[in-house]
Tab-separated table of N, CA and C in Angstrom:
chain	number	residue	atom	x	y	z
A	2	MET	N	-81.903	51.211	-7.978
A	2	MET	CA	-82.376	49.857	-7.618
A	2	MET	C	-81.657	48.553	-8.184
A	3	LEU	N	-81.149	47.728	-7.261
A	3	LEU	CA	-80.498	46.506	-7.768
A	3	LEU	C	-81.544	45.348	-8.196
A	4	VAL	N	-81.518	44.806	-9.179
A	4	VAL	CA	-82.465	43.681	-9.469
A	4	VAL	C	-81.511	42.478	-9.336
A	5	VAL	N	-82.328	41.390	-8.311
A	5	VAL	CA	-81.534	40.239	-8.307
A	5	VAL	C	-82.435	38.923	-8.444
A	6	GLY	N	-82.054	38.018	-8.719
A	6	GLY	CA	-82.941	36.790	-9.082
A	6	GLY	C	-83.261	36.035	-7.944
A	7	TRP	N	-83.875	34.944	-7.933
A	7	TRP	CA	-84.489	34.115	-6.866
A	7	TRP	C	-83.441	33.366	-6.319
A	8	ARG	N	-82.213	33.295	-7.100
A	8	ARG	CA	-80.983	32.656	-6.382
A	8	ARG	C	-79.757	33.482	-6.873
A	9	GLU	N	-78.893	33.654	-5.997
A	9	GLU	CA	-77.773	34.638	-6.497
A	9	GLU	C	-76.485	34.003	-5.575
A	10	ARG	N	-75.530	34.401	-6.047
A	10	ARG	CA	-74.162	34.183	-5.355
A	10	ARG	C	-73.706	35.294	-4.301
A	11	VAL	N	-73.527	35.185	-3.010
A	11	VAL	CA	-73.313	36.172	-2.204
A	11	VAL	C	-72.092	35.973	-1.422
A	12	ASP	N	-71.619	36.793	-0.650
A	12	ASP	CA	-70.330	36.525	0.168
A	12	ASP	C	-70.723	36.911	1.637
A	13	LEU	N	-70.071	36.369	2.672
A	13	LEU	CA	-70.167	36.732	4.104
A	13	LEU	C	-68.575	36.979	4.383
A	14	PRO	N	-67.993	38.052	4.090
A	14	PRO	CA	-66.509	38.345	4.235
A	14	PRO	C	-66.100	38.177	5.631
A	15	LEU	N	-66.817	38.584	6.594
A	15	LEU	CA	-66.151	38.425	7.962
A	15	LEU	C	-66.155	36.978	8.522
A	16	LEU	N	-66.900	36.199	7.781
A	16	LEU	CA	-66.994	34.891	8.394
A	16	LEU	C	-66.068	33.928	7.249
A	17	GLY	N	-65.443	34.675	6.285
A	17	GLY	CA	-64.494	34.005	5.318
A	17	GLY	C	-65.279	33.095	4.456
A	18	LEU	N	-66.670	33.363	4.180
A	18	LEU	CA	-67.287	32.553	3.196
A	18	LEU	C	-67.701	33.586	1.886
A	19	SER	N	-67.252	32.954	0.761
A	19	SER	CA	-67.472	33.594	-0.368
A	19	SER	C	-68.079	32.892	-1.514
A	20	ASN	N	-68.698	33.583	-2.480
A	20	ASN	CA	-69.336	32.814	-3.605
A	20	ASN	C	-70.354	31.830	-3.156
A	21	LEU	N	-71.227	31.966	-2.308
A	21	LEU	CA	-72.192	30.901	-1.826
A	21	LEU	C	-73.494	30.985	-2.684
A	22	LYS	N	-73.948	29.873	-3.015
A	22	LYS	CA	-75.005	29.819	-3.526
A	22	LYS	C	-76.322	30.015	-2.486
A	23	ALA	N	-77.038	31.173	-2.724
A	23	ALA	CA	-78.133	31.594	-1.776
A	23	ALA	C	-79.469	31.579	-2.446
A	24	LYS	N	-80.509	31.213	-1.698
A	24	LYS	CA	-81.870	31.621	-2.255
A	24	LYS	C	-82.266	32.716	-1.620
A	25	ILE	N	-82.842	33.657	-2.473
A	25	ILE	CA	-83.328	35.063	-2.211
A	25	ILE	C	-84.899	34.599	-1.809
A	26	ASP	N	-85.114	34.683	-0.617
A	26	ASP	CA	-86.385	34.083	-0.209
A	26	ASP	C	-87.348	35.176	0.574
A	27	THR	N	-88.084	35.816	-0.118
A	27	THR	CA	-89.025	37.013	0.246
A	27	THR	C	-90.164	36.440	1.298
A	28	GLY	N	-90.284	35.095	1.253
A	28	GLY	CA	-91.409	34.456	1.989
A	28	GLY	C	-90.792	34.326	3.384
A	29	ALA	N	-89.407	34.290	3.584
A	29	ALA	CA	-88.837	34.152	4.977
A	29	ALA	C	-88.415	35.451	5.493
A	30	ARG	N	-88.758	35.648	6.845
A	30	ARG	CA	-88.510	36.957	7.343
A	30	ARG	C	-86.932	37.058	7.685
A	31	THR	N	-86.383	36.031	8.233
A	31	THR	CA	-84.950	36.086	8.960
A	31	THR	C	-84.226	35.111	7.796
A	32	SER	N	-82.849	35.505	7.605
A	32	SER	CA	-81.975	34.770	6.978
A	32	SER	C	-81.383	33.743	7.641
A	33	ALA	N	-80.961	32.572	7.085
A	33	ALA	CA	-80.546	31.526	7.748
A	33	ALA	C	-79.371	31.064	6.987
A	34	LEU	N	-78.360	30.465	7.563
A	34	LEU	CA	-77.053	30.004	7.353
A	34	LEU	C	-76.991	28.429	7.916
A	35	HIS	N	-76.602	27.459	6.969
A	35	HIS	CA	-76.434	26.047	7.493
A	35	HIS	C	-75.063	26.034	8.533
A	36	ALA	N	-75.542	25.326	9.597
A	36	ALA	CA	-74.625	25.096	10.739
A	36	ALA	C	-74.538	23.927	11.279
A	37	THR	N	-73.596	23.336	11.685
A	37	THR	CA	-73.466	22.129	12.243
A	37	THR	C	-72.440	22.292	13.414
A	38	ASP	N	-72.358	21.301	14.515
A	38	ASP	CA	-71.461	21.315	15.492
A	38	ASP	C	-71.491	22.764	16.104
A	39	ILE	N	-72.628	23.148	16.637
A	39	ILE	CA	-72.737	24.524	17.097
A	39	ILE	C	-72.555	24.325	18.546
A	40	VAL	N	-71.515	25.203	18.997
A	40	VAL	CA	-70.989	25.322	20.596
A	40	VAL	C	-71.094	26.568	20.874
A	41	THR	N	-71.738	26.968	21.933
A	41	THR	CA	-71.475	28.408	22.610
A	41	THR	C	-70.587	28.343	23.566
A	42	PHE	N	-69.984	29.507	23.915
A	42	PHE	CA	-68.683	29.752	24.790
A	42	PHE	C	-68.777	31.120	25.166
A	43	GLU	N	-67.991	31.609	26.143
A	43	GLU	CA	-67.676	32.844	26.500
A	43	GLU	C	-66.275	33.261	26.246
A	44	ARG	N	-66.170	34.568	25.627
A	44	ARG	CA	-64.746	35.259	25.388
A	44	ARG	C	-64.836	36.624	26.026
A	45	ASP	N	-63.971	36.768	27.062
A	45	ASP	CA	-64.111	38.131	27.784
A	45	ASP	C	-65.128	38.629	28.185
A	46	GLY	N	-66.171	37.524	28.744
A	46	GLY	CA	-67.535	37.954	29.150
A	46	GLY	C	-68.531	38.057	28.214
A	47	ILE	N	-68.266	37.839	26.849
A	47	ILE	CA	-69.110	37.848	25.831
A	47	ILE	C	-69.582	36.686	25.315
A	48	PRO	N	-70.939	36.530	24.984
A	48	PRO	CA	-71.258	34.926	24.420
A	48	PRO	C	-70.748	35.119	22.864
A	49	TRP	N	-70.275	33.684	22.535
A	49	TRP	CA	-69.682	33.559	21.251
A	49	TRP	C	-70.313	32.063	21.020
A	50	VAL	N	-70.106	32.008	19.462
A	50	VAL	CA	-70.704	30.667	19.007
A	50	VAL	C	-69.465	30.083	18.139
A	51	ARG	N	-69.372	28.939	18.113
A	51	ARG	CA	-68.236	28.172	17.129
A	51	ARG	C	-69.308	27.346	16.396
A	52	PHE	N	-69.098	27.258	15.109
A	52	PHE	CA	-69.790	26.303	14.253
A	52	PHE	C	-69.288	25.964	13.051
A	53	HIS	N	-69.657	24.780	12.453
A	53	HIS	CA	-68.975	24.312	11.061
A	53	HIS	C	-70.096	24.552	9.904
A	54	THR	N	-69.676	24.867	8.891
A	54	THR	CA	-70.562	25.302	7.895
A	54	THR	C	-70.015	24.499	6.428
A	55	LYS	N	-70.787	23.851	5.768
A	55	LYS	CA	-70.462	23.122	4.662
A	55	LYS	C	-71.400	23.323	3.420
A	56	PHE	N	-70.778	23.719	2.330
A	56	PHE	CA	-71.642	23.673	1.211
A	56	PHE	C	-71.521	22.780	0.093
A	57	ASP	N	-72.637	22.469	-0.595
A	57	ASP	CA	-72.469	21.241	-1.692
A	57	ASP	C	-71.899	21.744	-2.951
A	58	ASP	N	-71.799	23.298	-2.924
A	58	ASP	CA	-71.291	23.718	-4.274
A	58	ASP	C	-69.686	23.717	-4.069
A	59	ASP	N	-69.299	24.878	-4.864
A	59	ASP	CA	-67.669	24.691	-4.795
A	59	ASP	C	-67.180	25.716	-3.576
A	60	SER	N	-67.815	25.838	-2.780
A	60	SER	CA	-67.464	26.743	-1.479
A	60	SER	C	-66.621	25.687	-0.522
A	61	ILE	N	-65.842	26.414	0.270
A	61	ILE	CA	-64.944	25.412	1.225
A	61	ILE	C	-65.815	25.270	2.501
A	62	ASP	N	-65.405	24.094	3.213
A	62	ASP	CA	-65.924	23.807	4.529
A	62	ASP	C	-65.124	24.745	5.300
A	63	THR	N	-66.060	25.359	6.362
A	63	THR	CA	-65.374	26.352	7.202
A	63	THR	C	-65.944	26.321	8.661
A	64	ASP	N	-64.814	26.294	9.518
A	64	ASP	CA	-65.267	26.441	11.024
A	64	ASP	C	-65.099	28.005	11.171
A	65	VAL	N	-66.334	28.551	11.927
A	65	VAL	CA	-66.469	29.735	12.291
A	65	VAL	C	-66.550	30.201	13.671
A	66	GLU	N	-65.908	31.176	14.139
A	66	GLU	CA	-66.285	31.670	15.456
A	66	GLU	C	-66.727	33.403	15.406
A	67	CYS	N	-67.648	33.496	16.081
A	67	CYS	CA	-68.173	35.069	16.117
A	67	CYS	C	-69.073	35.136	17.420
A	68	PRO	N	-69.305	36.510	17.785
A	68	PRO	CA	-70.114	36.827	18.828
A	68	PRO	C	-71.461	36.448	18.616
A	69	ILE	N	-72.276	35.950	19.503
A	69	ILE	CA	-73.869	35.891	19.442
A	69	ILE	C	-74.352	37.266	19.613
A	70	HIS	N	-75.255	37.400	18.605
A	70	HIS	CA	-75.902	38.604	18.556
A	70	HIS	C	-77.235	38.644	19.290
A	71	ASP	N	-77.920	37.433	19.212
A	71	ASP	CA	-79.376	37.185	19.827
A	71	ASP	C	-79.701	35.712	19.814
A	72	ARG	N	-80.709	35.491	20.558
A	72	ARG	CA	-81.301	33.990	20.398
A	72	ARG	C	-82.835	34.407	20.235
A	73	ARG	N	-83.445	33.930	19.192
A	73	ARG	CA	-84.801	34.030	18.827
A	73	ARG	C	-85.442	32.681	18.401
A	74	ALA	N	-86.875	32.747	18.739
A	74	ALA	CA	-87.737	31.781	18.125
A	74	ALA	C	-87.988	31.840	16.758
A	75	ILE	N	-87.633	31.143	15.942
A	75	ILE	CA	-87.693	31.483	14.371
A	75	ILE	C	-88.442	30.408	13.804
A	76	LYS	N	-89.557	30.591	12.972
A	76	LYS	CA	-90.167	29.525	12.397
A	76	LYS	C	-89.342	28.674	11.376
A	77	ASN	N	-89.399	27.416	11.321
A	77	ASN	CA	-88.589	26.453	10.371
A	77	ASN	C	-89.542	26.480	9.194
A	78	THR	N	-89.175	25.716	8.087
A	78	THR	CA	-89.678	25.433	6.937
A	78	THR	C	-91.325	24.926	7.158
A	79	SER	N	-91.482	24.174	8.243
A	79	SER	CA	-92.648	23.697	8.448
A	79	SER	C	-93.613	24.751	9.238
A	80	GLY	N	-92.960	25.768	9.566
A	80	GLY	CA	-93.769	26.818	10.370
A	80	GLY	C	-93.796	26.611	11.915
A	81	VAL	N	-92.972	25.632	12.281
A	81	VAL	CA	-92.699	25.497	13.970
A	81	VAL	C	-91.596	26.301	14.326
A	82	PRO	N	-91.894	26.884	15.491
A	82	PRO	CA	-90.805	27.850	15.963
A	82	PRO	C	-89.811	27.075	16.609
A	83	GLN	N	-88.494	27.504	16.371
A	83	GLN	CA	-87.272	26.931	16.937
A	83	GLN	C	-86.510	27.942	17.663
A	84	MET	N	-85.941	27.907	18.648
A	84	MET	CA	-84.978	28.804	19.275
A	84	MET	C	-83.712	28.701	18.616
A	85	ARG	N	-83.247	29.803	17.889
A	85	ARG	CA	-82.080	29.642	17.106
A	85	ARG	C	-81.049	30.571	17.837
A	86	ILE	N	-79.819	30.614	17.512
A	86	ILE	CA	-78.584	31.513	17.672
A	86	ILE	C	-78.773	32.420	16.342
A	87	VAL	N	-78.639	33.840	16.713
A	87	VAL	CA	-78.586	34.815	15.471
A	87	VAL	C	-77.178	35.485	15.694
A	88	ILE	N	-76.608	35.435	14.657
A	88	ILE	CA	-75.374	36.335	14.500
A	88	ILE	C	-75.490	37.647	13.544
A	89	ARG	N	-74.657	38.461	13.736
A	89	ARG	CA	-74.679	39.562	12.940
A	89	ARG	C	-73.371	39.893	12.171
A	90	THR	N	-73.448	39.965	10.817
A	90	THR	CA	-72.293	40.012	10.004
A	90	THR	C	-72.397	40.647	8.868
A	91	LYS	N	-71.330	41.028	8.055
A	91	LYS	CA	-71.386	41.547	6.808
A	91	LYS	C	-71.889	40.642	5.748
A	92	PHE	N	-72.696	41.241	4.808
A	92	PHE	CA	-73.302	40.341	3.746
A	92	PHE	C	-72.937	41.363	2.382
A	93	ARG	N	-72.633	40.613	1.419
A	93	ARG	CA	-72.230	41.166	-0.013
A	93	ARG	C	-73.034	40.573	-0.958
A	94	ILE	N	-73.734	41.282	-1.916
A	94	ILE	CA	-74.347	40.959	-2.938
A	94	ILE	C	-73.997	41.959	-4.003
A	95	SER	N	-73.390	41.363	-5.128
A	95	SER	CA	-73.084	42.333	-6.209
A	95	SER	C	-71.943	43.213	-5.600
A	96	LYS	N	-71.956	44.678	-5.742
A	96	LYS	CA	-70.810	45.371	-5.250
A	96	LYS	C	-71.495	45.963	-3.803
A	97	ARG	N	-72.619	45.669	-3.502
A	97	ARG	CA	-73.081	46.207	-2.184
A	97	ARG	C	-72.916	45.459	-1.047
A	98	LEU	N	-72.563	46.117	0.320
A	98	LEU	CA	-72.088	45.396	1.393
A	98	LEU	C	-72.803	45.957	2.553
A	99	TRP	N	-73.605	45.086	3.424
A	99	TRP	CA	-74.215	45.753	4.324
A	99	TRP	C	-74.465	44.673	5.531
A	100	SER	N	-74.612	44.935	6.941
A	100	SER	CA	-74.929	44.182	7.765
A	100	SER	C	-76.294	43.377	7.843
A	101	ILE	N	-76.253	41.966	8.121
A	101	ILE	CA	-77.566	41.373	8.199
A	101	ILE	C	-77.443	40.227	9.602
A	102	ASP	N	-78.705	40.027	10.024
A	102	ASP	CA	-78.811	38.896	10.907
A	102	ASP	C	-78.816	37.682	10.361
A	103	LEU	N	-78.350	36.598	10.839
A	103	LEU	CA	-78.270	35.414	10.252
A	103	LEU	C	-78.740	34.328	11.338
A	104	SER	N	-79.574	33.451	11.171
A	104	SER	CA	-79.994	32.478	12.233
A	104	SER	C	-79.069	31.377	11.764
A	105	LEU	N	-78.785	30.460	12.664
A	105	LEU	CA	-77.879	29.327	12.449
A	105	LEU	C	-78.614	28.228	12.735
A	106	THR	N	-78.615	27.309	11.764
A	106	THR	CA	-79.660	26.026	11.708
A	106	THR	C	-79.060	24.981	10.873
A	107	GLU	N	-79.297	23.706	11.070
A	107	GLU	CA	-78.918	22.544	10.290
A	107	GLU	C	-79.920	22.554	9.013
A	108	ARG	N	-79.324	22.773	7.714
A	108	ARG	CA	-80.048	22.813	6.558
A	108	ARG	C	-79.472	21.661	5.539
A	109	SER	N	-79.050	20.675	6.066
A	109	SER	CA	-78.433	19.569	5.329
A	109	SER	C	-79.486	19.154	4.032
A	110	ASP	N	-80.535	18.973	4.579
A	110	ASP	CA	-81.805	18.482	3.876
A	110	ASP	C	-82.244	19.289	2.832
A	111	MET	N	-81.938	20.597	2.858
A	111	MET	CA	-82.329	21.638	1.987
A	111	MET	C	-81.461	21.879	0.676
A	112	LYS	N	-82.015	22.424	-0.335
A	112	LYS	CA	-81.326	22.517	-1.410
A	112	LYS	C	-80.470	23.778	-1.166
A	113	PHE	N	-80.682	24.797	-0.619
A	113	PHE	CA	-79.885	26.007	-0.483
A	113	PHE	C	-79.384	25.797	0.945
A	114	ARG	N	-77.975	25.902	1.171
A	114	ARG	CA	-77.488	26.132	2.636
A	114	ARG	C	-77.581	27.661	3.148
A	115	MET	N	-77.861	28.583	2.313
A	115	MET	CA	-78.172	29.767	2.953
A	115	MET	C	-79.415	30.426	2.201
A	116	ILE	N	-80.336	30.796	3.134
A	116	ILE	CA	-81.378	31.787	2.641
A	116	ILE	C	-81.430	33.215	2.908
A	117	VAL	N	-81.704	34.110	2.068
A	117	VAL	CA	-81.651	35.450	2.553
A	117	VAL	C	-83.090	35.952	2.571
A	118	GLY	N	-83.519	36.186	3.731
A	118	GLY	CA	-84.833	36.714	4.152
A	118	GLY	C	-85.162	38.104	3.552
A	119	ARG	N	-86.490	38.503	3.791
A	119	ARG	CA	-86.741	39.832	3.479
A	119	ARG	C	-86.310	40.906	4.357
A	120	THR	N	-86.029	40.710	5.511
A	120	THR	CA	-85.378	41.716	6.718
A	120	THR	C	-84.056	42.073	5.974
A	121	ALA	N	-83.243	41.310	5.289
A	121	ALA	CA	-81.878	41.547	5.141
A	121	ALA	C	-81.991	42.461	3.874
A	122	LEU	N	-83.199	42.300	3.030
A	122	LEU	CA	-83.212	43.127	1.839
A	122	LEU	C	-83.864	44.486	2.003
A	123	ARG	N	-84.699	44.554	3.090
A	123	ARG	CA	-85.616	45.753	3.322
A	123	ARG	C	-84.475	46.980	3.446
A	124	LYS	N	-84.804	48.113	3.065
A	124	LYS	CA	-84.045	49.402	3.033
A	124	LYS	C	-82.931	49.306	2.122
A	125	HIS	N	-82.614	48.429	1.203
A	125	HIS	CA	-81.331	48.300	0.525
A	125	HIS	C	-81.444	48.370	-0.838
A	126	ASN	N	-83.068	48.956	-1.342
A	126	ASN	CA	-83.277	49.189	-2.788
A	126	ASN	C	-83.126	47.950	-3.676
A	127	ILE	N	-83.517	46.890	-3.292
A	127	ILE	CA	-83.361	45.545	-3.792
A	127	ILE	C	-84.822	45.101	-4.508
A	128	LEU	N	-84.654	44.573	-5.610
A	128	LEU	CA	-85.694	44.205	-6.345
A	128	LEU	C	-85.658	42.683	-6.786
A	129	VAL	N	-86.627	41.766	-6.384
A	129	VAL	CA	-86.378	40.453	-6.778
A	129	VAL	C	-87.105	40.130	-7.831
A	130	ASP	N	-86.477	39.574	-8.974
A	130	ASP	CA	-87.236	38.989	-10.177
A	130	ASP	C	-87.269	37.580	-9.890
A	131	PRO	N	-88.500	36.918	-9.630
A	131	PRO	CA	-88.367	35.680	-9.302
A	131	PRO	C	-88.552	34.562	-10.586
A	132	SER	N	-88.357	35.229	-11.804
A	132	SER	CA	-88.284	34.512	-12.970
A	132	SER	C	-86.760	34.367	-13.574
A	133	LYS	N	-85.848	35.053	-12.618
A	133	LYS	CA	-84.406	35.210	-13.218
A	133	LYS	C	-83.522	34.645	-11.934
A	134	SER	N	-82.257	34.045	-12.361
A	134	SER	CA	-81.240	33.601	-11.464
A	134	SER	C	-79.945	34.171	-11.840
A	135	ASN	N	-79.104	34.392	-10.765
A	135	ASN	CA	-77.793	34.794	-10.944
A	135	ASN	C	-77.368	36.106	-11.862
A	136	LEU	N	-78.267	37.068	-11.383
A	136	LEU	CA	-78.277	38.399	-12.081
A	136	LEU	C	-77.077	39.226	-11.738
A	137	THR	N	-76.615	38.894	-10.477
A	137	THR	CA	-75.459	39.868	-9.920
A	137	THR	C	-74.206	38.919	-10.104
A	138	THR	N	-73.121	39.682	-10.053
A	138	THR	CA	-71.719	39.004	-10.311
A	138	THR	C	-70.926	39.171	-8.757
A	139	PRO	N	-70.491	37.746	-8.422
A	139	PRO	CA	-69.772	38.026	-7.104
A	139	PRO	C	-68.655	38.837	-7.170
A	140	THR	N	-68.366	39.626	-6.084
A	140	THR	CA	-67.254	40.591	-6.080
A	140	THR	C	-66.220	40.177	-5.448
A	141	SER	N	-66.140	38.838	-4.579
A	141	SER	CA	-65.287	38.508	-3.796
A	141	SER	C	-63.897	38.346	-4.040
A	142	ALA	N	-63.469	38.208	-5.371
A	142	ALA	CA	-62.245	38.088	-5.798
A	142	ALA	C	-61.550	39.499	-5.925
A	143	LYS	N	-62.397	40.354	-6.114
A	143	LYS	CA	-62.013	41.854	-6.304
A	143	LYS	C	-61.898	42.752	-5.149
A	144	THR	N	-62.424	42.173	-4.151
A	144	THR	CA	-62.454	42.975	-2.707
A	144	THR	C	-61.814	42.402	-1.582
A	145	ASP	N	-61.645	43.085	-0.645
A	145	ASP	CA	-61.021	42.644	0.620
A	145	ASP	C	-62.357	42.406	1.566
A	146	ASP	N	-61.948	42.123	2.864
A	146	ASP	CA	-63.050	41.782	3.845
A	146	ASP	C	-63.842	43.274	4.175
A	147	THR	N	-63.425	44.347	3.809
A	147	THR	CA	-64.032	45.434	4.207
A	147	THR	C	-65.066	45.983	3.067
A	148	GLY	N	-64.849	45.209	2.018
A	148	GLY	CA	-65.829	45.686	0.703
A	148	GLY	C	-64.971	46.662	-0.059
A	149	ILE	N	-63.822	46.786	0.006
A	149	ILE	CA	-63.019	48.100	-0.513
A	149	ILE	C	-62.360	47.206	-1.808
A	150	SER	N	-62.373	47.866	-2.899
A	150	SER	CA	-61.615	47.327	-4.079
A	150	SER	C	-60.241	47.534	-3.915
A	151	SER	N	-59.542	46.286	-4.387
A	151	SER	CA	-58.072	46.544	-4.324
A	151	SER	C	-57.567	46.788	-5.672
């Protein structure tokens, strides 16, 4: 069992994003990533999305392109459903790496530019201690994009 706090540093290695401050939010079903300048397009007949992501912490501003996994009605923080683009990518917390679905949404007014919802944690033996923060150590400096130690 991996015990994590209510906020942790995480990586999205396939998107080139590492050491992100994320809120572990078991009240949210779907994980969300801050995205602006969202543009959809086709590449080889497959729907793709291009977006910009910016974090207020020490992370780098990044332009990202990746395939669209889905479009879903997802409730925002006010409980109002919004149609959002969902991507599927690799997620790393501590030394563990697995695929998660991430909805793209404008989160400029939010304290955390990424939230990790309960669906991303399910079936991965994760226990959230809401009284703790930053219990895991980011591994991005020690691993490559596949999660294999160098």
